[in-house]
PDB file of C-alpha atoms in Angstrom:
ATOM      1  CA  MET A 255      33.111  27.339 -30.368  1.00 54.00           C
ATOM      2  CA  ASP A 256      32.914  30.536 -32.401  1.00 62.00           C
ATOM      3  CA  ILE A 257      30.440  32.951 -30.745  1.00 65.00           C
ATOM      4  CA  HIS A 258      28.816  33.529 -34.113  1.00 67.00           C
ATOM      5  CA  GLU A 259      27.975  29.833 -34.432  1.00 71.00           C
ATOM      6  CA  ILE A 260      25.964  29.685 -31.219  1.00 72.00           C
ATOM      7  CA  THR A 261      22.341  28.798 -31.893  1.00 76.00           C
ATOM      8  CA  PRO A 262      19.268  28.675 -29.596  1.00 75.00           C
ATOM      9  CA  TRP A 263      19.151  25.521 -27.503  1.00 75.00           C
ATOM     10  CA  LYS A 264      15.361  25.166 -27.990  1.00 78.00           C
ATOM     11  CA  GLY A 265      14.890  22.940 -24.994  1.00 79.00           C
ATOM     12  CA  ASP A 266      17.455  20.359 -26.097  1.00 86.00           C
ATOM     13  CA  LYS A 267      18.703  19.085 -22.742  1.00 89.00           C
ATOM     14  CA  THR A 268      21.448  17.044 -24.351  1.00 90.00           C
ATOM     15  CA  ARG A 269      23.081  20.259 -25.545  1.00 88.00           C
ATOM     16  CA  VAL A 270      22.934  21.743 -22.051  1.00 89.00           C
ATOM     17  CA  VAL A 271      24.617  18.704 -20.538  1.00 91.00           C
ATOM     18  CA  GLN A 272      27.281  18.637 -23.255  1.00 88.00           C
ATOM     19  CA  LYS A 273      28.021  22.339 -22.787  1.00 87.00           C
ATOM     20  CA  CYS A 274      28.281  22.116 -18.989  1.00 89.00           C
ATOM     21  CA  THR A 275      30.466  19.027 -19.039  1.00 90.00           C
ATOM     22  CA  THR A 276      33.036  20.647 -21.315  1.00 88.00           C
ATOM     23  CA  CYS A 277      34.285  22.327 -18.128  1.00 90.00           C
ATOM     24  CA  HIS A 278      32.594  20.533 -15.245  1.00 90.00           C
ATOM     25  CA  SER A 279      32.990  16.888 -14.305  1.00 88.00           C
ATOM     26  CA  ASP A 280      30.084  14.622 -15.190  1.00 86.00           C
ATOM     27  CA  ASP A 281      30.215  13.305 -11.598  1.00 90.00           C
ATOM     28  CA  GLY A 282      28.178  10.233 -12.526  1.00 92.00           C
ATOM     29  CA  TYR A 283      25.245  12.196 -13.935  1.00 93.00           C
ATOM     30  CA  ALA A 284      25.160  10.396 -17.303  1.00 91.00           C
ATOM     31  CA  GLU A 285      24.712   7.028 -15.565  1.00 93.00           C
ATOM     32  CA  SER A 286      22.119   8.288 -13.100  1.00 94.00           C
ATOM     33  CA  VAL A 287      18.356   7.856 -13.436  1.00 94.00           C
ATOM     34  CA  HIS A 288      18.091  11.552 -14.309  1.00 94.00           C
ATOM     35  CA  GLY A 289      20.937  11.541 -16.814  1.00 93.00           C
ATOM     36  CA  LYS A 290      19.853   8.442 -18.700  1.00 93.00           C
ATOM     37  CA  SER A 291      16.306   9.736 -19.023  1.00 93.00           C
ATOM     38  CA  ALA A 292      17.292  13.274 -20.013  1.00 92.00           C
ATOM     39  CA  LEU A 293      19.827  12.102 -22.593  1.00 90.00           C
ATOM     40  CA  ALA A 294      17.162   9.756 -23.983  1.00 91.00           C
ATOM     41  CA  GLY A 295      15.003  12.793 -24.708  1.00 90.00           C
ATOM     42  CA  ASN A 296      12.630  12.952 -21.734  1.00 93.00           C
ATOM     43  CA  PRO A 297      11.825  16.680 -21.279  1.00 91.00           C
ATOM     44  CA  ASP A 298      10.774  16.120 -17.668  1.00 93.00           C
ATOM     45  CA  SER A 299      14.121  14.723 -16.530  1.00 93.00           C
ATOM     46  CA  PRO A 300      16.449  17.371 -15.108  1.00 93.00           C
ATOM     47  CA  ASP A 301      19.566  18.515 -16.877  1.00 92.00           C
ATOM     48  CA  CYS A 302      22.220  20.708 -15.224  1.00 92.00           C
ATOM     49  CA  SER A 303      20.215  23.903 -15.708  1.00 91.00           C
ATOM     50  CA  ASP A 304      17.039  22.568 -14.097  1.00 92.00           C
ATOM     51  CA  CYS A 305      18.832  22.399 -10.770  1.00 91.00           C
ATOM     52  CA  HIS A 306      21.605  24.964 -11.084  1.00 92.00           C
ATOM     53  CA  GLY A 307      20.150  27.446 -13.570  1.00 89.00           C
ATOM     54  CA  LEU A 308      21.547  28.532 -16.908  1.00 84.00           C
ATOM     55  CA  HIS A 309      23.231  31.785 -15.925  1.00 86.00           C
ATOM     56  CA  LYS A 310      22.710  32.667 -12.263  1.00 87.00           C
ATOM     57  CA  VAL A 311      24.423  29.565 -10.896  1.00 89.00           C
ATOM     58  CA  PRO A 312      24.607  29.632  -7.064  1.00 89.00           C
ATOM     59  CA  ILE A 313      27.839  28.837  -5.245  1.00 87.00           C
ATOM     60  CA  LEU A 314      27.460  25.630  -3.230  1.00 87.00           C
ATOM     61  CA  LYS A 315      30.995  25.007  -2.010  1.00 87.00           C
ATOM     62  CA  GLY A 316      32.213  25.927   1.461  1.00 86.00           C
ATOM     63  CA  ASP A 317      32.145  24.665   5.021  1.00 85.00           C
ATOM     64  CA  GLU A 318      30.854  27.801   6.719  1.00 87.00           C
ATOM     65  CA  PRO A 319      27.646  27.142   8.715  1.00 84.00           C
ATOM     66  CA  LYS A 320      25.593  29.475   6.496  1.00 86.00           C
ATOM     67  CA  MET A 321      26.863  27.792   3.329  1.00 88.00           C
ATOM     68  CA  VAL A 322      26.218  24.296   4.725  1.00 84.00           C
ATOM     69  CA  ALA A 323      22.656  25.309   5.607  1.00 83.00           C
ATOM     70  CA  PHE A 324      22.121  26.949   2.205  1.00 88.00           C
ATOM     71  CA  ARG A 325      23.512  23.921   0.359  1.00 87.00           C
ATOM     72  CA  LYS A 326      21.239  21.485   2.194  1.00 84.00           C
ATOM     73  CA  GLU A 327      18.206  23.711   1.688  1.00 85.00           C
ATOM     74  CA  PHE A 328      19.088  24.232  -1.983  1.00 89.00           C
ATOM     75  CA  HIS A 329      19.307  20.526  -2.719  1.00 86.00           C
ATOM     76  CA  THR A 330      16.027  19.773  -0.980  1.00 86.00           C
ATOM     77  CA  GLU A 331      14.140  22.597  -2.694  1.00 87.00           C
ATOM     78  CA  VAL A 332      15.318  21.721  -6.207  1.00 90.00           C
ATOM     79  CA  CYS A 333      14.285  18.103  -5.667  1.00 90.00           C
ATOM     80  CA  GLN A 334      10.873  19.141  -4.355  1.00 88.00           C
ATOM     81  CA  LYS A 335      10.356  21.380  -7.382  1.00 88.00           C
ATOM     82  CA  CYS A 336       9.933  18.377  -9.670  1.00 90.00           C
ATOM     83  CA  HIS A 337       9.176  15.520  -7.311  1.00 90.00           C
ATOM     84  CA  GLY A 338       6.379  17.531  -5.723  1.00 87.00           C
ATOM     85  CA  ASP A 339       4.736  18.107  -9.121  1.00 89.00           C
ATOM     86  CA  LYS A 340       1.897  15.589  -9.154  1.00 88.00           C
ATOM     87  CA  GLU A 341       1.213  15.918 -12.875  1.00 91.00           C
ATOM     88  CA  MET A 342       4.860  15.524 -13.866  1.00 91.00           C
ATOM     89  CA  MET A 343       5.414  12.558 -11.579  1.00 89.00           C
ATOM     90  CA  GLY A 344       2.229  10.960 -12.876  1.00 88.00           C
ATOM     91  CA  ARG A 345       3.495  11.190 -16.458  1.00 90.00           C
ATOM     92  CA  ASN A 346       6.718   9.472 -15.458  1.00 91.00           C
ATOM     93  CA  LYS A 347       5.150   6.894 -13.119  1.00 87.00           C
ATOM     94  CA  VAL A 348       7.127   8.151 -10.130  1.00 86.00           C
ATOM     95  CA  PHE A 349       5.376   7.946  -6.761  1.00 79.00           C
ATOM     96  CA  LEU A 350       4.959  11.087  -4.642  1.00 77.00           C
ATOM     97  CA  ILE A 351       5.460   9.479  -1.246  1.00 72.00           C
ATOM     98  CA  ALA A 352       8.957  10.916  -0.772  1.00 76.00           C
ATOM     99  CA  THR A 353       7.926  14.538  -1.103  1.00 77.00           C
ATOM    100  CA  GLN A 354       4.643  14.025   0.716  1.00 77.00           C
ATOM    101  CA  THR A 355       6.255  12.397   3.736  1.00 83.00           C
ATOM    102  CA  TYR A 356       9.577  14.250   3.992  1.00 86.00           C
ATOM    103  CA  TYR A 357       8.108  17.302   5.702  1.00 84.00           C
ATOM    104  CA  GLU A 358       6.117  15.073   8.040  1.00 83.00           C
ATOM    105  CA  SER A 359       9.326  13.412   9.236  1.00 86.00           C
ATOM    106  CA  TYR A 360      11.769  14.632  11.868  1.00 87.00           C
ATOM    107  CA  HIS A 361      14.213  15.655   9.145  1.00 89.00           C
ATOM    108  CA  GLY A 362      11.631  17.702   7.282  1.00 86.00           C
ATOM    109  CA  LYS A 363      10.172  19.374  10.371  1.00 88.00           C
ATOM    110  CA  VAL A 364      13.598  20.540  11.568  1.00 89.00           C
ATOM    111  CA  GLU A 365      14.408  21.759   8.046  1.00 85.00           C
ATOM    112  CA  GLU A 366      11.171  23.769   7.934  1.00 84.00           C
ATOM    113  CA  LEU A 367      11.957  25.291  11.337  1.00 88.00           C
ATOM    114  CA  GLY A 368      15.046  26.843   9.756  1.00 83.00           C
ATOM    115  CA  TYR A 369      17.800  24.405  10.742  1.00 84.00           C
ATOM    116  CA  PRO A 370      18.538  22.460   7.536  1.00 82.00           C
ATOM    117  CA  ARG A 371      22.217  21.956   8.419  1.00 81.00           C
ATOM    118  CA  LEU A 372      21.209  19.825  11.406  1.00 85.00           C
ATOM    119  CA  VAL A 373      19.262  17.195   9.465  1.00 86.00           C
ATOM    120  CA  ALA A 374      19.368  15.174   6.270  1.00 88.00           C
ATOM    121  CA  GLY A 375      17.984  16.627   3.068  1.00 87.00           C
ATOM    122  CA  CYS A 376      17.214  14.754  -0.144  1.00 89.00           C
ATOM    123  CA  ALA A 377      20.810  14.797  -1.424  1.00 89.00           C
ATOM    124  CA  ASP A 378      22.273  13.544   1.856  1.00 90.00           C
ATOM    125  CA  CYS A 379      20.567  10.202   1.325  1.00 91.00           C
ATOM    126  CA  HIS A 380      20.146   9.970  -2.446  1.00 92.00           C
ATOM    127  CA  GLY A 381      23.217  11.823  -3.651  1.00 91.00           C
ATOM    128  CA  PHE A 382      23.682  14.896  -5.831  1.00 88.00           C
ATOM    129  CA  HIS A 383      24.400  13.830  -9.393  1.00 91.00           C
ATOM    130  CA  SER A 384      24.907  10.070  -9.348  1.00 91.00           C
ATOM    131  CA  ILE A 385      21.369   9.230  -8.241  1.00 92.00           C
ATOM    132  CA  LEU A 386      20.754   5.541  -8.821  1.00 93.00           C
ATOM    133  CA  PRO A 387      17.813   3.173  -8.172  1.00 91.00           C
ATOM    134  CA  PRO A 388      17.875   1.176  -4.899  1.00 91.00           C
ATOM    135  CA  ASP A 389      18.521  -2.111  -6.711  1.00 92.00           C
ATOM    136  CA  ASN A 390      21.836  -0.778  -8.033  1.00 94.00           C
ATOM    137  CA  PRO A 391      24.641  -1.780  -5.591  1.00 92.00           C
ATOM    138  CA  LYS A 392      26.337   1.595  -6.193  1.00 93.00           C
ATOM    139  CA  SER A 393      23.255   3.501  -5.047  1.00 94.00           C
ATOM    140  CA  LEU A 394      23.572   5.281  -1.701  1.00 94.00           C
ATOM    141  CA  ILE A 395      20.237   3.779  -0.666  1.00 92.00           C
ATOM    142  CA  SER A 396      20.966   0.226  -1.810  1.00 93.00           C
ATOM    143  CA  ASP A 397      20.978  -2.541   0.792  1.00 91.00           C
ATOM    144  CA  ALA A 398      24.743  -2.745   0.442  1.00 91.00           C
ATOM    145  CA  ARG A 399      25.361   0.938   1.240  1.00 93.00           C
ATOM    146  CA  LEU A 400      22.461   2.021   3.405  1.00 92.00           C
ATOM    147  CA  VAL A 401      24.335   1.585   6.703  1.00 94.00           C
ATOM    148  CA  GLU A 402      27.173   3.668   5.255  1.00 93.00           C
ATOM    149  CA  THR A 403      24.779   6.376   4.088  1.00 94.00           C
ATOM    150  CA  CYS A 404      22.913   6.674   7.382  1.00 93.00           C
ATOM    151  CA  GLY A 405      26.205   6.390   9.244  1.00 93.00           C
ATOM    152  CA  LYS A 406      27.349   9.740   7.846  1.00 91.00           C
ATOM    153  CA  CYS A 407      24.984  11.432  10.299  1.00 90.00           C
ATOM    154  CA  HIS A 408      24.283   8.541  12.690  1.00 92.00           C
ATOM    155  CA  PRO A 409      27.639   6.986  13.701  1.00 91.00           C
ATOM    156  CA  GLY A 410      25.946   4.100  15.500  1.00 88.00           C
ATOM    157  CA  ALA A 411      23.857   3.031  12.499  1.00 90.00           C
ATOM    158  CA  ASN A 412      23.635  -0.718  11.922  1.00 93.00           C
ATOM    159  CA  THR A 413      21.467  -3.150   9.959  1.00 91.00           C
ATOM    160  CA  ASN A 414      18.628  -2.822  12.480  1.00 92.00           C
ATOM    161  CA  PHE A 415      18.798   0.968  12.354  1.00 91.00           C
ATOM    162  CA  VAL A 416      18.332   1.107   8.590  1.00 89.00           C
ATOM    163  CA  LEU A 417      15.150  -0.973   8.748  1.00 87.00           C
ATOM    164  CA  TRP A 418      13.421   2.312   9.586  1.00 84.00           C
ATOM    165  CA  LEU A 419      11.200   3.487   6.727  1.00 82.00           C
ATOM    166  CA  PRO A 420      12.110   7.135   5.986  1.00 83.00           C
ATOM    167  CA  HIS A 421       9.184   7.660   3.615  1.00 82.00           C
ATOM    168  CA  ALA A 422       6.561   5.412   5.164  1.00 79.00           C
ATOM    169  CA  THR A 423       2.930   6.303   4.587  1.00 80.00           C
ATOM    170  CA  HIS A 424      -0.337   4.814   5.772  1.00 82.00           C
ATOM    171  CA  ASN A 425      -2.321   6.329   2.911  1.00 80.00           C
ATOM    172  CA  ASP A 426      -1.087   4.235  -0.012  1.00 78.00           C
ATOM    173  CA  PRO A 427      -2.199   0.560  -0.076  1.00 82.00           C
ATOM    174  CA  GLU A 428       0.009  -0.169  -3.093  1.00 78.00           C
ATOM    175  CA  GLN A 429       3.293   1.147  -1.683  1.00 76.00           C
ATOM    176  CA  GLU A 430       2.758   0.238   1.981  1.00 80.00           C
ATOM    177  CA  PRO A 431      -0.035  -2.386   2.234  1.00 86.00           C
ATOM    178  CA  VAL A 432       0.894  -3.444   5.784  1.00 88.00           C
ATOM    179  CA  LEU A 433       0.882   0.089   7.184  1.00 86.00           C
ATOM    180  CA  TYR A 434      -2.313   0.868   5.310  1.00 87.00           C
ATOM    181  CA  GLY A 435      -3.985  -2.258   6.712  1.00 91.00           C
ATOM    182  CA  VAL A 436      -2.892  -1.438  10.268  1.00 92.00           C
ATOM    183  CA  PHE A 437      -4.192   2.116   9.822  1.00 91.00           C
ATOM    184  CA  ILE A 438      -7.606   0.852   8.672  1.00 94.00           C
ATOM    185  CA  ILE A 439      -7.849  -1.659  11.530  1.00 95.00           C
ATOM    186  CA  MET A 440      -6.779   0.829  14.203  1.00 96.00           C
ATOM    187  CA  THR A 441      -9.089   3.516  12.829  1.00 95.00           C
ATOM    188  CA  ALA A 442     -12.031   1.096  12.815  1.00 96.00           C
ATOM    189  CA  LEU A 443     -11.163   0.018  16.378  1.00 96.00           C
ATOM    190  CA  LEU A 444     -10.943   3.614  17.556  1.00 96.00           C
ATOM    191  CA  VAL A 445     -14.245   4.602  15.921  1.00 96.00           C
ATOM    192  CA  SER A 446     -16.062   1.529  17.273  1.00 96.00           C
ATOM    193  CA  VAL A 447     -14.762   2.017  20.852  1.00 96.00           C
ATOM    194  CA  PHE A 448     -15.626   5.702  20.982  1.00 95.00           C
ATOM    195  CA  GLY A 449     -18.882   5.109  19.112  1.00 95.00           C
ATOM    196  CA  THR A 450     -19.940   2.506  21.691  1.00 94.00           C
ATOM    197  CA  PHE A 451     -18.829   4.799  24.503  1.00 93.00           C
ATOM    198  CA  TRP A 452     -20.873   7.753  23.270  1.00 93.00           C
ATOM    199  CA  PHE A 453     -23.887   5.567  22.439  1.00 92.00           C
ATOM    200  CA  HIS A 454     -23.759   4.139  25.949  1.00 91.00           C
ATOM    201  CA  SER A 455     -23.397   7.630  27.438  1.00 91.00           C
ATOM    202  CA  ILE A 456     -26.424   8.922  25.483  1.00 89.00           C
ATOM    203  CA  LEU A 457     -28.588   5.988  26.629  1.00 88.00           C
ATOM    204  CA  TRP A 458     -27.441   6.484  30.203  1.00 86.00           C
ATOM    205  CA  TRP A 459     -28.157  10.213  29.970  1.00 85.00           C
ATOM    206  CA  ARG A 460     -31.653   9.589  28.574  1.00 82.00           C
ATOM    207  CA  LYS A 461     -32.403   7.062  31.314  1.00 77.00           C
ATOM    208  CA  ASP A 462     -31.168   9.375  34.061  1.00 75.00           C
ATOM    209  CA  TYR A 463     -32.847  12.436  32.544  1.00 73.00           C
ATOM    210  CA  GLY A 464     -36.170  10.593  32.115  1.00 66.00           C
ATOM    211  CA  LYS A 465     -36.085   9.354  35.700  1.00 62.00           C
ATOM    212  CA  ASN A 466     -35.389  12.821  37.068  1.00 59.00           C
ATOM    213  CA  GLY A 467     -38.052  14.303  34.790  1.00 55.00           C
ATOM    214  CA  ILE A 468     -40.753  11.920  36.093  1.00 53.00           C
ATOM    215  CA  GLU A 469     -39.808  12.528  39.734  1.00 55.00           C
ATOM    216  CA  SER A 470     -39.955  16.273  39.295  1.00 52.00           C
TER     217      SER A 470
END
């Protein structure tokens, strides 16, 4: 392209993707949930620049410990940037459980402690560019590939291992009705047991205090 023919991109994400992919491999982006939505004109869906930037593009390749840690942290932070935006996710009918629960999990807590290279970040499970829905057999988190995905970090992973819910929450009755129900039942049981205990203790205290008061 002649440099004098370059015009402002004006937020057109299709142009960004087309420009980047003239040199860089698509790597499955166009067929991903992000790519399909962005190329369809959704301004909230990420194009290349939303994750990598337009000009100051960070280097992500390398096997040095510092680079591995930076790469894992980078991928997790760029995902959180959008998926942690309640308003944006609401517009696109995407649930927030993943971002809300990640940092409550073992993976997230270790990452926050400053050891991201030791645990899984968002991209380790969901992929980098070719992010597909779970019902797609090619997805890294599909039933067909979940053992393989977890097995990258957990060599002994099997079908029982992957039954673990990485983003489970007890606060959402729509997404996790069973866990929510158990939480309500256990909370009610706990409150009733301790409530009865303290009520009994107060009555006992009043009885004992009244008896001692009369005798004195």
